[in-house]
Short mmCIF file of C-alpha atoms and ligand atoms in Angstrom, two decimals:
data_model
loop_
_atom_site.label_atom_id
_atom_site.label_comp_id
_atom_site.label_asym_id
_atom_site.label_seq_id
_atom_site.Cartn_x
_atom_site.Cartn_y
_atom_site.Cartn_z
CA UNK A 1 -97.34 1.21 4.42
CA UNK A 2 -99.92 2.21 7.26
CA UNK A 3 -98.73 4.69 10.32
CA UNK A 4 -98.13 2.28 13.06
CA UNK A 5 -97.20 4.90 15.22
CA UNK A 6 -98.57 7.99 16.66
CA UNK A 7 -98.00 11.26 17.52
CA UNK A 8 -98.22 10.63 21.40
CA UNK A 9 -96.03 7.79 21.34
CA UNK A 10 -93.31 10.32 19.29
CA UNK A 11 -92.23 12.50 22.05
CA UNK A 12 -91.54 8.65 24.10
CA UNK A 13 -89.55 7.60 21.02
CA UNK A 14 -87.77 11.06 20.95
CA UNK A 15 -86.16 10.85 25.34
CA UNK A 16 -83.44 9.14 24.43
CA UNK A 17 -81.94 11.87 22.00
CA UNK A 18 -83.16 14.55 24.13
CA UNK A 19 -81.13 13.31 26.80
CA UNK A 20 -78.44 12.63 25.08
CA UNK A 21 -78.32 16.05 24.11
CA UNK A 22 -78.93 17.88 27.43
CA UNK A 23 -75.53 16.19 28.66
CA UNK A 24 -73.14 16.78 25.16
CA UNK A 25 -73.31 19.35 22.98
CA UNK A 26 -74.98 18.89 19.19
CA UNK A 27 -71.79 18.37 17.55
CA UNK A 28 -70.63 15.69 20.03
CA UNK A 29 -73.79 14.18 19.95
CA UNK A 30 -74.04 14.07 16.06
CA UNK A 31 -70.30 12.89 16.00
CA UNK A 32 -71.05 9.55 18.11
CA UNK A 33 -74.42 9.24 16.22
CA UNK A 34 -72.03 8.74 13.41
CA UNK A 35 -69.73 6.42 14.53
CA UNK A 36 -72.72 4.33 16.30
CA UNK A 37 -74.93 4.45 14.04
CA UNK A 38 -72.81 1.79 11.57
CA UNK A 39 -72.40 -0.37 14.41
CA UNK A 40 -73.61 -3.40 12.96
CA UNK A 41 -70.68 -2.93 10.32
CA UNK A 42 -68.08 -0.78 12.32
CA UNK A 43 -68.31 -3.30 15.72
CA UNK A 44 -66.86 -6.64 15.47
CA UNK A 45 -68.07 -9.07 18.52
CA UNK A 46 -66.49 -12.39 18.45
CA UNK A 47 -67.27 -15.46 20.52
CA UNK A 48 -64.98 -18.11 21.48
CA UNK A 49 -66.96 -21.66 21.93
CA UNK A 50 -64.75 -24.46 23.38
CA UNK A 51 -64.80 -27.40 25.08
CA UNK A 52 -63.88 -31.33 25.11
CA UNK A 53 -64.03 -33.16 21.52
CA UNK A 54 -67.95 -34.40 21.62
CA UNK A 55 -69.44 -31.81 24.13
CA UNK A 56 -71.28 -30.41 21.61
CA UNK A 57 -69.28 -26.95 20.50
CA UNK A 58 -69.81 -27.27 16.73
CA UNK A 59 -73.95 -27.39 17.14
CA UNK A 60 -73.76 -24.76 19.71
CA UNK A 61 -72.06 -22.71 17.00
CA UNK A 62 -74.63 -23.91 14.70
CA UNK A 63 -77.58 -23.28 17.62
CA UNK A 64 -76.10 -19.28 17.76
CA UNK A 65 -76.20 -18.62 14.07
CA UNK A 66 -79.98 -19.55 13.91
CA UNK A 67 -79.06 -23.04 11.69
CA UNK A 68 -79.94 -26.16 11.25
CA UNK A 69 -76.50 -28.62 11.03
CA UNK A 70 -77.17 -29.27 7.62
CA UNK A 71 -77.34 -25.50 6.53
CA UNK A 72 -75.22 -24.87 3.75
CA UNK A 73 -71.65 -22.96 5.78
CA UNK A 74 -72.91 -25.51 8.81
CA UNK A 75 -69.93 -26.42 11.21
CA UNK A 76 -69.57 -30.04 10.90
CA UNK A 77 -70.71 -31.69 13.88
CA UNK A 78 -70.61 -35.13 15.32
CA UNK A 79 -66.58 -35.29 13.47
CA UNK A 80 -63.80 -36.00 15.94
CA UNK A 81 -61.37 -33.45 16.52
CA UNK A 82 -57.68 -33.98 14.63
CA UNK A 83 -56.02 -30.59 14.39
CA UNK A 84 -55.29 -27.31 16.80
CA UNK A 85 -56.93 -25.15 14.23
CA UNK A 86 -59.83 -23.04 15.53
CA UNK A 87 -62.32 -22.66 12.59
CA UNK A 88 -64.46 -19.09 12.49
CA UNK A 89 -67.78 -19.01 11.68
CA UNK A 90 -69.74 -15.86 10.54
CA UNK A 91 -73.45 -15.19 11.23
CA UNK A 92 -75.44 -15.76 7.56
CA UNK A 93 -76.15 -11.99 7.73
CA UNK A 94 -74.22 -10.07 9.92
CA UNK A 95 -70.53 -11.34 9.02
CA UNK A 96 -69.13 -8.93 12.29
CA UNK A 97 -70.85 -11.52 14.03
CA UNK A 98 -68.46 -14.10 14.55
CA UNK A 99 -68.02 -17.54 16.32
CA UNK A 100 -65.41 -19.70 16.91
CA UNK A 101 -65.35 -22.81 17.18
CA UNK A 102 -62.01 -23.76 19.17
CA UNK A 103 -60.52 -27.29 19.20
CA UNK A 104 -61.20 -29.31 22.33
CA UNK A 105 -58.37 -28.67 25.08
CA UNK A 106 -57.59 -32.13 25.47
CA UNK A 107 -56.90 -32.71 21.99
CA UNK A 108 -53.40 -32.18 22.73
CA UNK A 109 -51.76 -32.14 25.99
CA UNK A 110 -50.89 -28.19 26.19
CA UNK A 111 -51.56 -26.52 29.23
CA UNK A 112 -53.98 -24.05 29.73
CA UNK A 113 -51.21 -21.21 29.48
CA UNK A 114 -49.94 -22.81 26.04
CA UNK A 115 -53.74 -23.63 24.90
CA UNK A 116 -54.78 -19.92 25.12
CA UNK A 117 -52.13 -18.63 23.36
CA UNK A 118 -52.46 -21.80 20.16
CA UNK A 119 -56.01 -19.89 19.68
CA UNK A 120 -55.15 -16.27 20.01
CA UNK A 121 -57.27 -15.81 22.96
CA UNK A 122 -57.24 -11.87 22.22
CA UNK A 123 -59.09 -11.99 20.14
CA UNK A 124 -62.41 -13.05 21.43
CA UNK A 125 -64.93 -10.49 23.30
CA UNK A 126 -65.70 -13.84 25.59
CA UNK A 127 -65.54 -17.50 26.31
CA UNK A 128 -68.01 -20.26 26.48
CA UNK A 129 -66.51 -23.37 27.95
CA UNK A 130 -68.95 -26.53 27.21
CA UNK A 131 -69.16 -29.72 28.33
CA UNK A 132 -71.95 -32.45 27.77
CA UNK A 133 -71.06 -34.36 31.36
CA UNK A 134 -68.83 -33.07 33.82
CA UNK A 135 -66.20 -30.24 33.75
CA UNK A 136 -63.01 -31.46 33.77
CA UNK A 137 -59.80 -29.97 35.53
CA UNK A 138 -58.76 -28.69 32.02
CA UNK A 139 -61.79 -26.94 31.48
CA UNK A 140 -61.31 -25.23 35.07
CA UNK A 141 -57.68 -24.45 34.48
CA UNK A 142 -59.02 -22.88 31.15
CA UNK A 143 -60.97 -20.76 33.04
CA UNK A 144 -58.32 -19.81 35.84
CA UNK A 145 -56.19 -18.47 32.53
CA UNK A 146 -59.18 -16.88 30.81
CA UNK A 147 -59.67 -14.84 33.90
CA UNK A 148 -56.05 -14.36 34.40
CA UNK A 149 -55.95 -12.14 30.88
CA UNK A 150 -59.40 -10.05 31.57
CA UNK A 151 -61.40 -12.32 29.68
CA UNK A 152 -64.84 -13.65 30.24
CA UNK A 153 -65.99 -17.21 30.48
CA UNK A 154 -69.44 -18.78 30.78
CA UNK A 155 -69.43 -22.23 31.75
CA UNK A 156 -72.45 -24.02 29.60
CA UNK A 157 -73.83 -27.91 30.34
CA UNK A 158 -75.01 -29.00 26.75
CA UNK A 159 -77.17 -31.93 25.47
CA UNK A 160 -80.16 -31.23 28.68
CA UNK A 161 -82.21 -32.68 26.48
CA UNK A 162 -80.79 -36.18 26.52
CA UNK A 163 -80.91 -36.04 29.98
CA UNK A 164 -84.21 -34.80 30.51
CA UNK A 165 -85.10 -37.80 27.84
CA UNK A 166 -83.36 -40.38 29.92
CA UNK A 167 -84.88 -39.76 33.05
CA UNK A 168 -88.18 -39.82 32.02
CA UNK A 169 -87.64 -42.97 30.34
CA UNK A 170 -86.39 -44.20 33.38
CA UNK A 171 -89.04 -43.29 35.32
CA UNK A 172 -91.47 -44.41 32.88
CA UNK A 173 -93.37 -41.66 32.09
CA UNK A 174 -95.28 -41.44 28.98
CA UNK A 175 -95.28 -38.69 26.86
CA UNK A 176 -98.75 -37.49 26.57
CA UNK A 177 -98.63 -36.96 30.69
CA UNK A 178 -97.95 -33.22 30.54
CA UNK A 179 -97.63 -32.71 34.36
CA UNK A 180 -95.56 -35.92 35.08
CA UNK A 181 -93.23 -35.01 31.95
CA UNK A 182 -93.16 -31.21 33.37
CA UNK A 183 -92.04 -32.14 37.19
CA UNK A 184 -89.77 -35.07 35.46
CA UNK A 185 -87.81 -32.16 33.44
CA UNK A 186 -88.04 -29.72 36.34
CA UNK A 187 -86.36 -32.86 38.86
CA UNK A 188 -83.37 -33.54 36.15
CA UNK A 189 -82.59 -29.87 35.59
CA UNK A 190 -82.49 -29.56 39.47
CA UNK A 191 -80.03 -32.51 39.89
CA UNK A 192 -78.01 -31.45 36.95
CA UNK A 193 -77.91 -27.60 38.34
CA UNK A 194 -76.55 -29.05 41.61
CA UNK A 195 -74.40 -32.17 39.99
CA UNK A 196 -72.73 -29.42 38.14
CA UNK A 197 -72.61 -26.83 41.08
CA UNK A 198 -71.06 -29.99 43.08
CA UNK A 199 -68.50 -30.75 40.64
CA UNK A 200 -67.05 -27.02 39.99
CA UNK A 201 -66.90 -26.85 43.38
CA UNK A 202 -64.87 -30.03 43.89
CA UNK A 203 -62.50 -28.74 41.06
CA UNK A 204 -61.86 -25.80 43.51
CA UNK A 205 -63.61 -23.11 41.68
CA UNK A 206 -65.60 -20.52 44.55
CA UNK A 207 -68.80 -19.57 43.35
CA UNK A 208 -69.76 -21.79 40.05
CA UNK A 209 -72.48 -20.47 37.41
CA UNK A 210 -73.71 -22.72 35.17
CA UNK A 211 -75.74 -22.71 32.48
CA UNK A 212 -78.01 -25.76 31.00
CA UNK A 213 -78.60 -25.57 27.15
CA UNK A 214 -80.07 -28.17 24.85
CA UNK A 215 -78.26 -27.07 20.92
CA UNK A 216 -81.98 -28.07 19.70
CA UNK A 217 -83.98 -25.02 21.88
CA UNK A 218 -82.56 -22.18 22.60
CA UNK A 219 -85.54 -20.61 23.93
CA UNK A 220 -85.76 -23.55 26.79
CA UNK A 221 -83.60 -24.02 29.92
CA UNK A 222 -81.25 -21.58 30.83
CA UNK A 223 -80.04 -19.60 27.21
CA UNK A 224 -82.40 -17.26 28.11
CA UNK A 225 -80.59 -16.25 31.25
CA UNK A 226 -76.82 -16.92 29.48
CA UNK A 227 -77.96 -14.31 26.72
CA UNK A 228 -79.20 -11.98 29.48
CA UNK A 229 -76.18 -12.35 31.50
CA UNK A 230 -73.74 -12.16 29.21
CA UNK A 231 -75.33 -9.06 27.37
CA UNK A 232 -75.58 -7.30 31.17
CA UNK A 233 -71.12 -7.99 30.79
CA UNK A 234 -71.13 -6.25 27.54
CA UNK A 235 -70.42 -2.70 27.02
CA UNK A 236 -72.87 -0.99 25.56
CA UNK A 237 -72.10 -0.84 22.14
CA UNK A 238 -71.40 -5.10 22.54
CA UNK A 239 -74.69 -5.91 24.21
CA UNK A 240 -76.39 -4.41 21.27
CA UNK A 241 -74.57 -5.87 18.63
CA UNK A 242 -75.20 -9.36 20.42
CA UNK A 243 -79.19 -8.49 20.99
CA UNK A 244 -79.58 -7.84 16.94
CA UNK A 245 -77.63 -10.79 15.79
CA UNK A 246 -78.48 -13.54 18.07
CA UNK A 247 -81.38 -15.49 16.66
CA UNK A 248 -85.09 -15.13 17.31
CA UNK A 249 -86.20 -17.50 19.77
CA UNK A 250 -89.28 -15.80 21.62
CA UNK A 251 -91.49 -13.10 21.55
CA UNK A 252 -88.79 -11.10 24.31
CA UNK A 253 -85.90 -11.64 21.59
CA UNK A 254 -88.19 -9.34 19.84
CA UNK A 255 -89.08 -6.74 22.21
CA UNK A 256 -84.98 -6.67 23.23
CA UNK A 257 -84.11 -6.22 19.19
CA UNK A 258 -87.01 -3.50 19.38
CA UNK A 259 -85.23 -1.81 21.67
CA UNK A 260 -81.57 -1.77 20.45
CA UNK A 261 -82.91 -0.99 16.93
CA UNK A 262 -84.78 2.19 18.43
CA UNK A 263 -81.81 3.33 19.89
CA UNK A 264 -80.12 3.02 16.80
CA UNK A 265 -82.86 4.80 14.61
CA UNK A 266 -82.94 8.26 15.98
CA UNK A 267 -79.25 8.36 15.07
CA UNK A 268 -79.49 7.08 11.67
CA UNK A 269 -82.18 10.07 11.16
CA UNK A 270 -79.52 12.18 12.52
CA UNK A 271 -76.77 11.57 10.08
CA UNK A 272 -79.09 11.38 7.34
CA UNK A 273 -80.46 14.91 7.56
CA UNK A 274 -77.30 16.29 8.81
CA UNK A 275 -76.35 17.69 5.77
CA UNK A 276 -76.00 21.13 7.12
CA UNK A 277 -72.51 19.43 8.82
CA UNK A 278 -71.59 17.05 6.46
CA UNK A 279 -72.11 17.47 2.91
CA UNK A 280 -73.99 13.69 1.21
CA UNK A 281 -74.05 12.28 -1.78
CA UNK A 282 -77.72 11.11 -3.01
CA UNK A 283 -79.59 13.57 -1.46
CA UNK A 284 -82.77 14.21 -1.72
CA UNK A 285 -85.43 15.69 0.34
CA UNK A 286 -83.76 17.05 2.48
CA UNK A 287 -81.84 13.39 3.63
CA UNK A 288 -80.00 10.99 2.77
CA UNK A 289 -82.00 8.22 0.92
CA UNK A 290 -78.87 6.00 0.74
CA UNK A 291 -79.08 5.70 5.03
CA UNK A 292 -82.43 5.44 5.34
CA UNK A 293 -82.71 2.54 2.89
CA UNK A 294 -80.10 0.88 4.16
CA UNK A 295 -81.34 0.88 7.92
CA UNK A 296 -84.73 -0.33 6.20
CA UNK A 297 -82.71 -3.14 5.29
CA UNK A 298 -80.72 -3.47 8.12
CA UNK A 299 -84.18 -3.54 10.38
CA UNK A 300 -85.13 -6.72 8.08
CA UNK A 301 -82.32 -8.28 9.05
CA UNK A 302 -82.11 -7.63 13.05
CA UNK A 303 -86.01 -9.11 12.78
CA UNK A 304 -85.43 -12.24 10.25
CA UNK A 305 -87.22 -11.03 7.29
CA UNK A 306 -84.83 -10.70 4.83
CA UNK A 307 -84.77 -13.59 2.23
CA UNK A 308 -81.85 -15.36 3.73
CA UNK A 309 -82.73 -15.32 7.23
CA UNK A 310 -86.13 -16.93 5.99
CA UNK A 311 -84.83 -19.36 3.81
CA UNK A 312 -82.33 -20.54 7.35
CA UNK A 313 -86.00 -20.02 9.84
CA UNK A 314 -87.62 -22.44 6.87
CA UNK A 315 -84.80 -25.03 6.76
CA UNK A 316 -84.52 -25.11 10.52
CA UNK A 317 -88.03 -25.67 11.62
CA UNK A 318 -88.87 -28.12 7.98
CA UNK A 319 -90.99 -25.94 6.49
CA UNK A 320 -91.71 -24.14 3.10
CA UNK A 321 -90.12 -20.67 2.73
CA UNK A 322 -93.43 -19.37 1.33
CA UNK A 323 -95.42 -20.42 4.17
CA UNK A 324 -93.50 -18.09 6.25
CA UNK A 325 -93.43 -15.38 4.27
CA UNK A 326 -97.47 -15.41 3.68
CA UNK A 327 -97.87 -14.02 6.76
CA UNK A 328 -95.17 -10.88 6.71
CA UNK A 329 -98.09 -8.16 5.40
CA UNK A 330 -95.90 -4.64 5.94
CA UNK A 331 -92.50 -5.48 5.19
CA UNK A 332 -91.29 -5.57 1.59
CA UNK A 333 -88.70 -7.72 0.35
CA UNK A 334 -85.10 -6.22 0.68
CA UNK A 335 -84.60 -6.15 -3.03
CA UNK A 336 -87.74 -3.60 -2.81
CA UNK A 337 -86.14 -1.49 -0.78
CA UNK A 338 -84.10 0.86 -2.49
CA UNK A 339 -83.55 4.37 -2.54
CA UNK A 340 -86.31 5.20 -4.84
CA UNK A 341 -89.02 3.56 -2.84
CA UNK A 342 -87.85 6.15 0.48
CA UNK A 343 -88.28 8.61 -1.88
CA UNK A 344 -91.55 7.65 -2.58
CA UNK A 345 -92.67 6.92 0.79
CA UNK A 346 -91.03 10.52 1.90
CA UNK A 347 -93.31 12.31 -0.99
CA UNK A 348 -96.45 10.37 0.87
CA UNK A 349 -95.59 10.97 4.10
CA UNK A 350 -97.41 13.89 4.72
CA UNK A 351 -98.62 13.24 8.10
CA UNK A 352 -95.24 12.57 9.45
CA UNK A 353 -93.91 16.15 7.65
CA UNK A 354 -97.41 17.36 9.29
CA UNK A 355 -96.17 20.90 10.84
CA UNK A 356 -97.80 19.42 14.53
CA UNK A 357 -94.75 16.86 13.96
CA UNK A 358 -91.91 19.15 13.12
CA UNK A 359 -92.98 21.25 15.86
CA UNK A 360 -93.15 18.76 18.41
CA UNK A 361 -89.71 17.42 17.51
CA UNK A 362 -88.76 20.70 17.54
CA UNK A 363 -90.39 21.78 21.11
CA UNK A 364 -89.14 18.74 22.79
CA UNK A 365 -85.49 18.90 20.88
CA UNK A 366 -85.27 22.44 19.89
CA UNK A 367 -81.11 22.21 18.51
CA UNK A 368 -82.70 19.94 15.61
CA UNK A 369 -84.02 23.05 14.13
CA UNK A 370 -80.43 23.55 13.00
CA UNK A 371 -80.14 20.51 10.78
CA UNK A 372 -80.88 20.85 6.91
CA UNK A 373 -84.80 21.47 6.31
CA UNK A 374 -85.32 23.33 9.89
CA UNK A 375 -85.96 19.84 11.48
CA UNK A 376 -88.63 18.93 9.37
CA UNK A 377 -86.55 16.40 7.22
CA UNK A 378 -85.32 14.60 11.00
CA UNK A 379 -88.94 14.65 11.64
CA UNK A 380 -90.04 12.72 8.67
CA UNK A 381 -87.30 10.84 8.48
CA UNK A 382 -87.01 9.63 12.19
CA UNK A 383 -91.24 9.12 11.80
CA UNK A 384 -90.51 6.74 8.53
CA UNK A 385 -88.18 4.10 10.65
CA UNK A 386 -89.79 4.35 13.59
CA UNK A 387 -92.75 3.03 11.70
CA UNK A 388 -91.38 0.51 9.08
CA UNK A 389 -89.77 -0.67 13.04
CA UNK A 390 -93.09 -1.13 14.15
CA UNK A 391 -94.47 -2.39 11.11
CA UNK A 392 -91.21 -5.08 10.90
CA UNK A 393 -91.90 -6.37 14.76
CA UNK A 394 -95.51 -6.80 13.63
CA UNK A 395 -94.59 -8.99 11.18
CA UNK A 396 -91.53 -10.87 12.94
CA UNK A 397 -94.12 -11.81 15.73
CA UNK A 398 -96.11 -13.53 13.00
CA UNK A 399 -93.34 -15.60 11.29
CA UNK A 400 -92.45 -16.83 14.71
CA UNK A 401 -95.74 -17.85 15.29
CA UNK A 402 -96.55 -19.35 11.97
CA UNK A 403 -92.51 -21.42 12.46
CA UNK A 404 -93.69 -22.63 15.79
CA UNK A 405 -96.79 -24.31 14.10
CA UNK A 406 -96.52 -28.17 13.88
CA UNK A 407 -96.09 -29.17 10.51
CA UNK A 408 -99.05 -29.71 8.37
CA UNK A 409 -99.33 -33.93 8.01
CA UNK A 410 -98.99 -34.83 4.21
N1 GDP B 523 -79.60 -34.22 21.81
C1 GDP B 523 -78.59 -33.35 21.69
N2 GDP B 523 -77.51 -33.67 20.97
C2 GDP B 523 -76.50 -32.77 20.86
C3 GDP B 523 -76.57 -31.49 21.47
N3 GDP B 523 -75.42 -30.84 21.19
C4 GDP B 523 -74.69 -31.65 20.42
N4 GDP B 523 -75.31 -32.83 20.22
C5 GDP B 523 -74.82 -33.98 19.46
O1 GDP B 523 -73.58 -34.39 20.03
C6 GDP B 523 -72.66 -34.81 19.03
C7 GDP B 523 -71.36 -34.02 19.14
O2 GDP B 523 -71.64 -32.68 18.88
P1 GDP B 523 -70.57 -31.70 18.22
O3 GDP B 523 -71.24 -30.37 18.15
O4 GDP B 523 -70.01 -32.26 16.97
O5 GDP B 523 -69.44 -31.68 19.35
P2 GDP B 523 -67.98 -31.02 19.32
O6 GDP B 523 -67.01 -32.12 19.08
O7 GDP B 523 -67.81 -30.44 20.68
O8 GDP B 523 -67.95 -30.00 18.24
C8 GDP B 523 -73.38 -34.60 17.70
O9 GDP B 523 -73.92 -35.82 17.29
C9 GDP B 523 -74.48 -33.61 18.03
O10 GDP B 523 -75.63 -33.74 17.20
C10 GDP B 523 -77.74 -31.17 22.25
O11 GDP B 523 -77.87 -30.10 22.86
N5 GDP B 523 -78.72 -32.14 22.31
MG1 MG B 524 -66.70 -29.90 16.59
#
């Protein structure tokens, strides 16, 4: 594995702890490390999708765990609704991801009051109320009640696509005009941002967002702006936990995973070398192999490279598993990464045990000196994820290139 990072970019990498530690003291600091630094198994963020029967919930659902309809744990889509029963659906890898997929409000004639409690509204962090035409007054009532218990609700117009398609058609435009298709689609998303504005409005609802979504590209329209909004409603904690799990659509999903996973990284060094606190099992080196293999994994997972989340990319987009993989060059396969291969990266890491490393860690972040191995196991260890990070973006940029590739023509 080749450094990808350097020692200027280190002291950068290392603000976040340092202020983190200027405003708590170690111990406090090292405590919440702990408790955030399993987030992805210790936080549980669950969505609530709902909707009229047909509007499209179940392949949102689908859409928001990366998958293709057809996947294998796919909800069923295109199936009229019969029963009350909300059915939850976990993300392939991260199962504290979950969504629901709630039974269409009209399906019965409850009232919004009733329908909330039928599908245990507690339990959801938020609500995302679609519809493929116009909102309906139950869908506004919905709301009214969602907001009445402290909840939040996103109001989402699916299927843009058919529209966009429709219009164009209309208009008879053909499809190799770029510029006439472009200001086509940019005319129909204008008239459905203000039919939709119009029609909240006339249900009596003050200041209407809403949000156009096509289940087939999440990267076009307005998901970009849902995911940002909603994440800027999240705690903390939440907005990370979404950021990891949600699918990679562009090259920003990458640089905003980049960034939650960094934040995470400096305390997974933490609790892995602080064994002067907290006696570990499998230690070696002065850290706990167990942790740092695991976020190894963990980072393959947040960036797609893991085996499953390639085998899901390669279904989705038709093509053959092994043609994404040929291009991941620094990350192994997850099965490779075990405790025995940190072990053997630590032992070659010399440059990151290098004593102008430890003492920069230590200048900038002096209390580290206390930890097990005078800082210089932190150092190492902080230095090793920081780089398989950079080397795992690297290689997540080019399997969403080499997906985004029309298919090669038998
Ligand atoms: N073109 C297009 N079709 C969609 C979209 N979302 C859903 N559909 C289709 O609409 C139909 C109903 O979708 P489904 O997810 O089953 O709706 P639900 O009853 O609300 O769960 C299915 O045939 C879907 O394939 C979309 O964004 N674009
Ligand atoms: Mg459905």
């Amino acid at each position: 594995m080749d450094p990808a990072i350097t020692i200027e970019t280190l002291k950068k990498d290392l603000a976040e702890m340092k202020s983190a530690l200027e405003k708590n003291p170690f111990e406090a600091v090292s405590a919440e490390a702990q408790q955030q630094s399993n987030l992805l198994n210790n936080i549980t963020l669950t969505i609530a999708i709902t909707g009229r029967s047909g509007a499209g919930k179940s392949s949102f659902v689908n859409a928001l765990r990366g998958m293709d309809d057809q996947e294998k744990g796919a909800a069923l889509t295109g199936v009229t609704e019969t029963t009350m029963v909300p059915q939850e659906y976990s993300h392939p890898t991260f199962p504290n991801f979950k969504i629901w997929d709630l039974p269409g409000i009209g399906t019965a004639k409850f009232s919004a009051k009733e329908y909330l409690t039928k599908v245990s509204f507690s339990n959801y962090d938020f609500f995302i109320i679609v519809s493929s035409g116009r909102f309906t007054e139950d869908d506004t009532n919905l709301a009214l009640e969602i907001q009445k218990n402290k909840k939040k609700f996103y109001y989402v117009r699916s299927k843009v696509d058919i529209d966009i398609d429709n219009d164009r058609r209309s208009k008879g435009i053909d499809v190799g005009d770029t510029h006439e298709m472009m200001q086509s689609e940019k005319e129909t998303l204008d008239t459905l941002r203000k039919e939709s504005y119009d029609n909240l409005k006339a249900l009596g609802v003050s200041s209407p967002r809403v949000f156009l979504i096509s289940r087939w590209d999440l990267s076009k329209y307005d998901f970009p702006l849902l995911q940002d909004t909603i994440e800027k409603e999240q705690d903390e904690i939440k907005r990370d936990v979404l950021i990891m799990c949600l699918p990679i659509l562009t090259k920003d999903s990458i640089k905003k995973k980049k960034v939650a996973m960094e934040s995470l990284i400096w305390k997974k060094a933490l609790v892995s070398c602080s064994v002067g606190l907290i006696p570990l099992p499998f230690l070696s080196l002065g850290c706990d192999v167990g942790i740092v293999a695991w976020t190894m994994r963990e980072i393959c997972k947040v960036f797609g490279l893991d085996e499953d989340s390639l085998n899901i990319l390669a279904n989705r987009v038709g093509k053959p598993v092994e043609e994404l993989k040929s291009v991941i060059e620094h990350t192994p396969s997850t099965d490779k990464i075990t405790a025995e291969f940190v072990m053997d990266l630590l032992k070659r890491s010399a440059m990151w045990g290098a004593i102008t490393v430890v003492q920069l860690v230590l200048y900038f972040i002096p209390v580290l000196g206390s930890l097990y191995g005078g800082g210089s196991s932190f150092a190492k260890t902080f230095c090793l994820l920081k780089n398989f990070l950079e080397n795992a973006v690297k290689d997540a940029e080019k399997v969403l290139a080499k997906a985004a590739e029309p298919k090669r023509r038998k």
